[in-house]
């Protein structure tokens, strides 16, 4: 970190800053300039909390050199991390894992049929929400623990590992009993207490990017999980909120190669929530793989017209089967 002093800062003020830095167990190196003095901070292992320094008299600004994430960064861990969830392996050069299934778990028949369709088409994991973060309180909120049981049964019947969303810490014991991977949704990306508890479980985590989160905030959220000793984190770009209303969100595909430069964690893409439109899902799925994604998460429903949630963006079994065949051809080219 670099501390820049005001040009009017007195010797006493500079001295106070030097002492404050040393009190933090760090080394302070004054860099006098013709106009103002800057102070270099050395010896930190990662991001420095500058709250006390920033408010000292005479300080103009602090400039961070280290990022608020370290454990997830490639600087710290140059090799790509592979995250294994049962038979599915994300990242580190493994073939892309396609997670598919309905937005929400509705009935036993819907889950068994949904799982059968996606397994037959070649998906590597099954998804389904039992606890649903809905924009309005009157929308279907999910089946809760009943839904978890249906998801587990469909996973077992199809032989696919399952992922489902956790919204609250109290849901963790039940979800850990039934799921193979925990999903933290866009709306909870900065629920720091939840991130810590999810990290403590040691379960693989699918962390979705918040709809207004910067890349730095996304990686800092992942850092919360990894800081608990759990590096089994798969990132998921699912579109961000912009001024554009023609699509549900704006798919920020450029973060895929960028995250691969910045972090060792796998990154997948959810073209369903990103676009909100069934017709756009196949082409954006392909674009995501071209951009280097380690996998996809696609909403598929046996009968999207009857879906209780996100039917308009859900593929039919037929659509998904066609997409998977196209992805196979694309993978061969890639
Ligand atoms: C989901 O995947 O079910 C979901 C709610 O997505 P997001 O958190 O990205 O909105
Ligand atoms: Mn959905």
Short mmCIF file of C-alpha atoms and ligand atoms in Angstrom, two decimals:
data_model
loop_
_atom_site.label_atom_id
_atom_site.label_comp_id
_atom_site.label_asym_id
_atom_site.label_seq_id
_atom_site.Cartn_x
_atom_site.Cartn_y
_atom_site.Cartn_z
CA UNK A 1 0.00 0.00 0.00
CA UNK A 2 1.06 3.54 -0.67
CA UNK A 3 -0.02 6.40 1.58
CA UNK A 4 -0.05 9.80 -0.11
CA UNK A 5 0.15 12.80 2.25
CA UNK A 6 -1.35 16.25 1.55
CA UNK A 7 1.21 18.80 0.39
CA UNK A 8 0.39 20.75 3.57
CA UNK A 9 1.10 17.79 5.86
CA UNK A 10 3.45 18.63 8.72
CA UNK A 11 6.42 16.59 9.88
CA UNK A 12 4.44 15.66 13.00
CA UNK A 13 1.56 14.33 10.88
CA UNK A 14 3.93 12.29 8.74
CA UNK A 15 5.57 10.94 11.87
CA UNK A 16 2.19 9.94 13.29
CA UNK A 17 1.39 7.97 10.13
CA UNK A 18 4.78 6.21 10.24
CA UNK A 19 4.10 5.18 13.84
CA UNK A 20 0.58 3.99 13.00
CA UNK A 21 1.93 1.77 10.22
CA UNK A 22 4.57 0.32 12.52
CA UNK A 23 1.93 -0.28 15.18
CA UNK A 24 0.22 -2.53 12.64
CA UNK A 25 3.36 -4.66 12.54
CA UNK A 26 4.32 -3.32 9.11
CA UNK A 27 7.26 -1.39 7.75
CA UNK A 28 6.86 2.27 6.71
CA UNK A 29 9.18 3.77 4.11
CA UNK A 30 8.86 7.57 3.62
CA UNK A 31 9.30 8.67 0.00
CA UNK A 32 9.75 12.48 0.05
CA UNK A 33 8.75 14.26 -3.19
CA UNK A 34 9.11 17.86 -4.37
CA UNK A 35 5.43 18.58 -3.62
CA UNK A 36 4.36 15.98 -1.10
CA UNK A 37 5.53 12.96 0.82
CA UNK A 38 4.34 9.46 0.13
CA UNK A 39 4.81 6.52 2.49
CA UNK A 40 5.33 3.03 1.19
CA UNK A 41 3.96 0.21 3.35
CA UNK A 42 5.95 -3.00 3.24
CA UNK A 43 5.79 -6.40 4.86
CA UNK A 44 2.09 -7.11 4.43
CA UNK A 45 1.02 -10.60 3.38
CA UNK A 46 -2.11 -9.39 1.63
CA UNK A 47 -4.62 -6.57 1.56
CA UNK A 48 -4.05 -3.97 4.28
CA UNK A 49 -7.07 -2.65 6.19
CA UNK A 50 -6.42 1.10 5.88
CA UNK A 51 -9.32 2.38 8.02
CA UNK A 52 -7.19 3.88 10.78
CA UNK A 53 -4.54 5.30 8.42
CA UNK A 54 -7.02 6.89 6.00
CA UNK A 55 -8.52 9.02 8.76
CA UNK A 56 -5.30 10.39 10.20
CA UNK A 57 -4.72 14.12 9.71
CA UNK A 58 -2.55 14.98 6.70
CA UNK A 59 -3.39 11.81 4.75
CA UNK A 60 -4.69 12.54 1.24
CA UNK A 61 -5.30 9.00 -0.02
CA UNK A 62 -4.19 5.42 0.25
CA UNK A 63 -3.44 3.39 -2.85
CA UNK A 64 -3.74 -0.37 -2.61
CA UNK A 65 -1.23 -2.46 -4.45
CA UNK A 66 -2.42 -5.79 -3.02
CA UNK A 67 -5.95 -6.94 -3.86
CA UNK A 68 -8.65 -7.83 -1.30
CA UNK A 69 -8.22 -11.41 -2.43
CA UNK A 70 -5.08 -13.43 -2.25
CA UNK A 71 -5.88 -17.10 -1.71
CA UNK A 72 -7.94 -17.24 -4.91
CA UNK A 73 -5.40 -15.34 -6.99
CA UNK A 74 -3.09 -16.90 -9.52
CA UNK A 75 -0.15 -14.92 -8.10
CA UNK A 76 -0.51 -16.90 -4.91
CA UNK A 77 -1.42 -20.22 -6.52
CA UNK A 78 -0.22 -20.38 -10.16
CA UNK A 79 -1.66 -23.82 -10.97
CA UNK A 80 -5.32 -24.14 -11.94
CA UNK A 81 -7.47 -25.80 -9.29
CA UNK A 82 -9.64 -28.77 -10.22
CA UNK A 83 -12.87 -29.07 -8.24
CA UNK A 84 -14.32 -32.55 -8.07
CA UNK A 85 -17.97 -33.19 -7.31
CA UNK A 86 -18.54 -36.95 -7.46
CA UNK A 87 -17.99 -37.97 -11.07
CA UNK A 88 -17.80 -34.35 -12.30
CA UNK A 89 -14.49 -32.45 -12.37
CA UNK A 90 -14.39 -28.72 -13.07
CA UNK A 91 -11.35 -26.83 -14.32
CA UNK A 92 -7.64 -27.50 -14.74
CA UNK A 93 -8.07 -28.62 -18.34
CA UNK A 94 -10.87 -31.13 -17.72
CA UNK A 95 -13.65 -31.19 -20.32
CA UNK A 96 -16.42 -28.69 -19.56
CA UNK A 97 -19.01 -29.97 -17.08
CA UNK A 98 -22.60 -29.29 -18.09
CA UNK A 99 -24.94 -28.86 -15.12
CA UNK A 100 -28.56 -29.07 -16.19
CA UNK A 101 -32.01 -29.38 -14.68
CA UNK A 102 -35.03 -27.34 -13.75
CA UNK A 103 -34.96 -23.98 -12.04
CA UNK A 104 -36.98 -25.34 -9.14
CA UNK A 105 -37.88 -28.76 -7.84
CA UNK A 106 -41.61 -29.16 -8.32
CA UNK A 107 -42.69 -32.81 -8.28
CA UNK A 108 -41.16 -36.27 -8.11
CA UNK A 109 -42.16 -36.95 -11.70
CA UNK A 110 -40.71 -33.65 -12.97
CA UNK A 111 -37.38 -34.34 -11.24
CA UNK A 112 -37.07 -37.98 -12.31
CA UNK A 113 -37.99 -37.13 -15.89
CA UNK A 114 -35.77 -34.02 -15.90
CA UNK A 115 -32.82 -36.02 -14.57
CA UNK A 116 -33.38 -38.80 -17.09
CA UNK A 117 -33.46 -36.34 -20.00
CA UNK A 118 -30.32 -34.42 -19.02
CA UNK A 119 -28.36 -37.57 -18.15
CA UNK A 120 -29.25 -39.16 -21.47
CA UNK A 121 -28.16 -36.02 -23.31
CA UNK A 122 -24.77 -36.14 -21.57
CA UNK A 123 -25.02 -33.68 -18.65
CA UNK A 124 -22.48 -34.19 -15.86
CA UNK A 125 -24.54 -32.81 -12.97
CA UNK A 126 -28.16 -32.20 -12.01
CA UNK A 127 -29.49 -28.90 -10.66
CA UNK A 128 -32.74 -27.93 -8.98
CA UNK A 129 -33.73 -25.34 -6.38
CA UNK A 130 -35.53 -26.33 -3.18
CA UNK A 131 -35.13 -22.90 -1.57
CA UNK A 132 -35.84 -20.27 -4.21
CA UNK A 133 -34.80 -16.61 -4.02
CA UNK A 134 -37.83 -15.09 -5.78
CA UNK A 135 -38.15 -11.39 -6.49
CA UNK A 136 -41.71 -11.29 -5.12
CA UNK A 137 -43.04 -12.99 -1.99
CA UNK A 138 -46.12 -14.32 -3.80
CA UNK A 139 -44.10 -16.41 -6.27
CA UNK A 140 -43.40 -20.11 -5.66
CA UNK A 141 -40.73 -20.25 -2.95
CA UNK A 142 -39.62 -23.86 -3.44
CA UNK A 143 -40.52 -27.15 -1.73
CA UNK A 144 -37.84 -26.87 0.95
CA UNK A 145 -36.64 -30.11 2.56
CA UNK A 146 -39.25 -32.14 0.60
CA UNK A 147 -37.62 -30.81 -2.55
CA UNK A 148 -34.15 -31.79 -1.36
CA UNK A 149 -35.33 -35.38 -1.02
CA UNK A 150 -36.74 -35.37 -4.56
CA UNK A 151 -33.50 -33.91 -5.90
CA UNK A 152 -31.41 -36.55 -4.11
CA UNK A 153 -33.64 -39.34 -5.41
CA UNK A 154 -33.42 -38.02 -8.98
CA UNK A 155 -29.64 -37.70 -8.65
CA UNK A 156 -29.35 -41.25 -7.39
CA UNK A 157 -31.68 -42.62 -10.06
CA UNK A 158 -29.69 -40.94 -12.86
CA UNK A 159 -26.24 -41.32 -11.30
CA UNK A 160 -25.67 -37.55 -11.43
CA UNK A 161 -24.19 -35.46 -8.59
CA UNK A 162 -26.60 -32.71 -7.52
CA UNK A 163 -26.28 -29.01 -6.75
CA UNK A 164 -28.84 -26.83 -4.99
CA UNK A 165 -28.98 -23.33 -3.57
CA UNK A 166 -28.56 -22.44 0.08
CA UNK A 167 -30.12 -19.13 1.10
CA UNK A 168 -29.69 -19.21 4.86
CA UNK A 169 -27.16 -20.69 7.26
CA UNK A 170 -29.92 -22.68 9.03
CA UNK A 171 -30.60 -24.60 5.80
CA UNK A 172 -27.04 -25.96 5.65
CA UNK A 173 -27.47 -29.18 7.68
CA UNK A 174 -30.42 -30.36 5.54
CA UNK A 175 -28.78 -29.33 2.28
CA UNK A 176 -25.46 -30.97 3.19
CA UNK A 177 -27.38 -34.16 3.94
CA UNK A 178 -28.92 -34.26 0.45
CA UNK A 179 -26.68 -32.36 -1.98
CA UNK A 180 -23.19 -32.88 -3.42
CA UNK A 181 -22.52 -29.19 -4.05
CA UNK A 182 -23.82 -26.00 -2.45
CA UNK A 183 -24.92 -23.11 -4.62
CA UNK A 184 -24.65 -19.55 -3.35
CA UNK A 185 -26.91 -17.47 -5.57
CA UNK A 186 -26.36 -14.04 -7.08
CA UNK A 187 -28.43 -12.36 -4.40
CA UNK A 188 -26.32 -13.86 -1.63
CA UNK A 189 -22.88 -13.37 -3.15
CA UNK A 190 -22.06 -10.81 -0.49
CA UNK A 191 -23.84 -12.53 2.40
CA UNK A 192 -20.51 -12.81 4.17
CA UNK A 193 -21.77 -14.84 7.13
CA UNK A 194 -23.27 -17.37 4.74
CA UNK A 195 -20.04 -17.53 2.73
CA UNK A 196 -18.04 -18.26 5.88
CA UNK A 197 -20.38 -21.03 7.00
CA UNK A 198 -20.49 -22.55 3.53
CA UNK A 199 -16.69 -22.49 3.58
CA UNK A 200 -16.64 -24.34 6.91
CA UNK A 201 -18.71 -27.24 5.55
CA UNK A 202 -15.86 -28.23 3.21
CA UNK A 203 -18.49 -28.97 0.52
CA UNK A 204 -17.81 -27.90 -3.06
CA UNK A 205 -19.43 -24.52 -3.68
CA UNK A 206 -20.91 -23.00 -6.82
CA UNK A 207 -20.62 -19.25 -6.26
CA UNK A 208 -22.69 -17.11 -8.61
CA UNK A 209 -21.68 -13.57 -9.41
CA UNK A 210 -23.89 -10.92 -7.84
CA UNK A 211 -25.87 -9.01 -10.43
CA UNK A 212 -24.10 -5.76 -9.58
CA UNK A 213 -20.80 -7.18 -8.38
CA UNK A 214 -17.51 -6.11 -9.88
CA UNK A 215 -14.96 -8.75 -10.69
CA UNK A 216 -12.95 -7.73 -7.64
CA UNK A 217 -16.00 -8.14 -5.38
CA UNK A 218 -16.75 -11.52 -6.99
CA UNK A 219 -13.24 -12.79 -6.26
CA UNK A 220 -13.28 -11.27 -2.76
CA UNK A 221 -16.51 -13.23 -2.09
CA UNK A 222 -14.77 -16.43 -3.18
CA UNK A 223 -11.89 -15.47 -0.89
CA UNK A 224 -14.30 -15.66 2.09
CA UNK A 225 -14.97 -19.33 1.32
CA UNK A 226 -11.35 -20.24 0.60
CA UNK A 227 -10.22 -18.39 3.74
CA UNK A 228 -12.19 -20.99 5.75
CA UNK A 229 -9.89 -23.67 4.34
CA UNK A 230 -12.24 -24.72 1.53
CA UNK A 231 -10.77 -24.17 -1.93
CA UNK A 232 -13.44 -26.28 -3.66
CA UNK A 233 -15.05 -23.23 -5.24
CA UNK A 234 -16.44 -23.00 -8.78
CA UNK A 235 -17.29 -19.48 -9.93
CA UNK A 236 -20.32 -18.84 -12.12
CA UNK A 237 -20.93 -15.84 -14.38
CA UNK A 238 -24.71 -15.45 -14.69
CA UNK A 239 -25.07 -11.99 -16.20
CA UNK A 240 -25.00 -8.57 -14.60
CA UNK A 241 -27.54 -5.76 -14.36
CA UNK A 242 -27.01 -3.06 -16.98
CA UNK A 243 -29.22 -0.48 -18.70
CA UNK A 244 -30.13 -3.10 -21.32
CA UNK A 245 -33.60 -4.54 -20.85
CA UNK A 246 -33.82 -6.72 -23.96
CA UNK A 247 -32.18 -9.56 -22.08
CA UNK A 248 -32.82 -10.48 -18.43
CA UNK A 249 -29.20 -9.63 -17.59
CA UNK A 250 -26.12 -8.81 -19.65
CA UNK A 251 -23.85 -11.81 -20.04
CA UNK A 252 -20.35 -10.56 -19.27
CA UNK A 253 -18.42 -13.22 -21.15
CA UNK A 254 -15.13 -11.35 -21.04
CA UNK A 255 -14.83 -12.16 -17.33
CA UNK A 256 -14.27 -15.81 -18.23
CA UNK A 257 -10.80 -15.35 -19.76
CA UNK A 258 -10.07 -12.53 -17.33
CA UNK A 259 -10.87 -14.65 -14.27
CA UNK A 260 -8.69 -17.38 -15.71
CA UNK A 261 -5.81 -14.91 -15.76
CA UNK A 262 -6.51 -13.60 -12.27
CA UNK A 263 -7.60 -16.73 -10.41
CA UNK A 264 -6.83 -20.44 -10.26
CA UNK A 265 -10.48 -21.33 -9.60
CA UNK A 266 -12.72 -22.83 -12.31
CA UNK A 267 -15.36 -20.59 -13.87
CA UNK A 268 -18.57 -21.70 -15.54
CA UNK A 269 -21.35 -19.75 -17.29
CA UNK A 270 -25.12 -19.77 -16.74
CA UNK A 271 -26.63 -18.64 -20.06
CA UNK A 272 -30.19 -19.20 -18.77
CA UNK A 273 -30.31 -16.52 -16.07
CA UNK A 274 -27.96 -14.36 -18.13
CA UNK A 275 -30.31 -14.06 -21.10
CA UNK A 276 -33.72 -15.06 -19.74
CA UNK A 277 -34.63 -16.30 -23.22
CA UNK A 278 -34.75 -19.91 -24.38
CA UNK A 279 -33.84 -18.90 -27.94
CA UNK A 280 -30.54 -17.36 -26.80
CA UNK A 281 -29.38 -20.13 -24.48
CA UNK A 282 -27.83 -22.50 -27.08
CA UNK A 283 -25.75 -19.88 -28.88
CA UNK A 284 -24.54 -18.25 -25.66
CA UNK A 285 -23.67 -21.71 -24.31
CA UNK A 286 -21.38 -22.18 -27.28
CA UNK A 287 -19.94 -18.69 -26.90
CA UNK A 288 -19.15 -19.48 -23.27
CA UNK A 289 -17.19 -22.59 -24.17
CA UNK A 290 -15.31 -20.66 -26.86
CA UNK A 291 -14.44 -18.06 -24.19
CA UNK A 292 -12.89 -20.88 -22.16
CA UNK A 293 -15.58 -21.67 -19.58
CA UNK A 294 -14.98 -24.81 -17.50
CA UNK A 295 -18.65 -25.68 -17.75
CA UNK A 296 -22.20 -24.44 -18.07
CA UNK A 297 -25.31 -24.37 -15.96
CA UNK A 298 -28.42 -24.64 -18.13
CA UNK A 299 -32.06 -24.72 -17.04
CA UNK A 300 -33.95 -27.64 -18.60
CA UNK A 301 -37.56 -28.58 -17.85
CA UNK A 302 -39.56 -31.56 -19.17
CA UNK A 303 -42.45 -29.15 -19.85
CA UNK A 304 -41.26 -25.51 -19.68
CA UNK A 305 -44.77 -24.15 -20.34
CA UNK A 306 -45.85 -25.59 -16.98
CA UNK A 307 -42.71 -24.63 -15.04
CA UNK A 308 -43.37 -22.86 -11.73
CA UNK A 309 -40.24 -20.79 -12.21
CA UNK A 310 -38.20 -19.52 -15.18
CA UNK A 311 -40.08 -21.46 -17.87
CA UNK A 312 -39.27 -18.85 -20.55
CA UNK A 313 -35.55 -19.49 -20.26
CA UNK A 314 -35.77 -23.27 -19.79
CA UNK A 315 -34.87 -25.61 -22.63
CA UNK A 316 -37.05 -28.59 -23.44
CA UNK A 317 -35.46 -32.03 -23.38
CA UNK A 318 -35.33 -31.90 -27.15
CA UNK A 319 -33.61 -28.48 -27.21
CA UNK A 320 -31.08 -29.65 -24.65
CA UNK A 321 -30.32 -32.89 -26.45
CA UNK A 322 -29.68 -30.93 -29.65
CA UNK A 323 -27.50 -28.43 -27.80
CA UNK A 324 -25.40 -31.19 -26.24
CA UNK A 325 -24.80 -32.74 -29.65
CA UNK A 326 -23.71 -29.35 -30.98
CA UNK A 327 -21.42 -28.81 -27.99
CA UNK A 328 -19.75 -32.14 -28.70
CA UNK A 329 -18.88 -30.95 -32.20
CA UNK A 330 -17.67 -27.64 -30.82
CA UNK A 331 -15.48 -29.35 -28.21
CA UNK A 332 -13.81 -31.34 -30.97
CA UNK A 333 -12.98 -28.07 -32.79
CA UNK A 334 -11.78 -26.38 -29.61
C1 LIG B 1 -30.57 -20.22 -9.81
O1 LIG B 1 -29.57 -20.64 -10.41
O2 LIG B 1 -31.50 -20.94 -9.45
C2 LIG B 1 -30.68 -18.78 -9.51
C3 LIG B 1 -31.62 -18.30 -8.73
O3 LIG B 1 -29.75 -18.04 -10.14
P1 LIG B 1 -29.13 -16.60 -9.74
O4 LIG B 1 -28.75 -16.69 -8.29
O5 LIG B 1 -27.97 -16.47 -10.67
O6 LIG B 1 -30.19 -15.59 -10.01
MN1 LIG B 2 -33.96 -20.05 -12.44
#
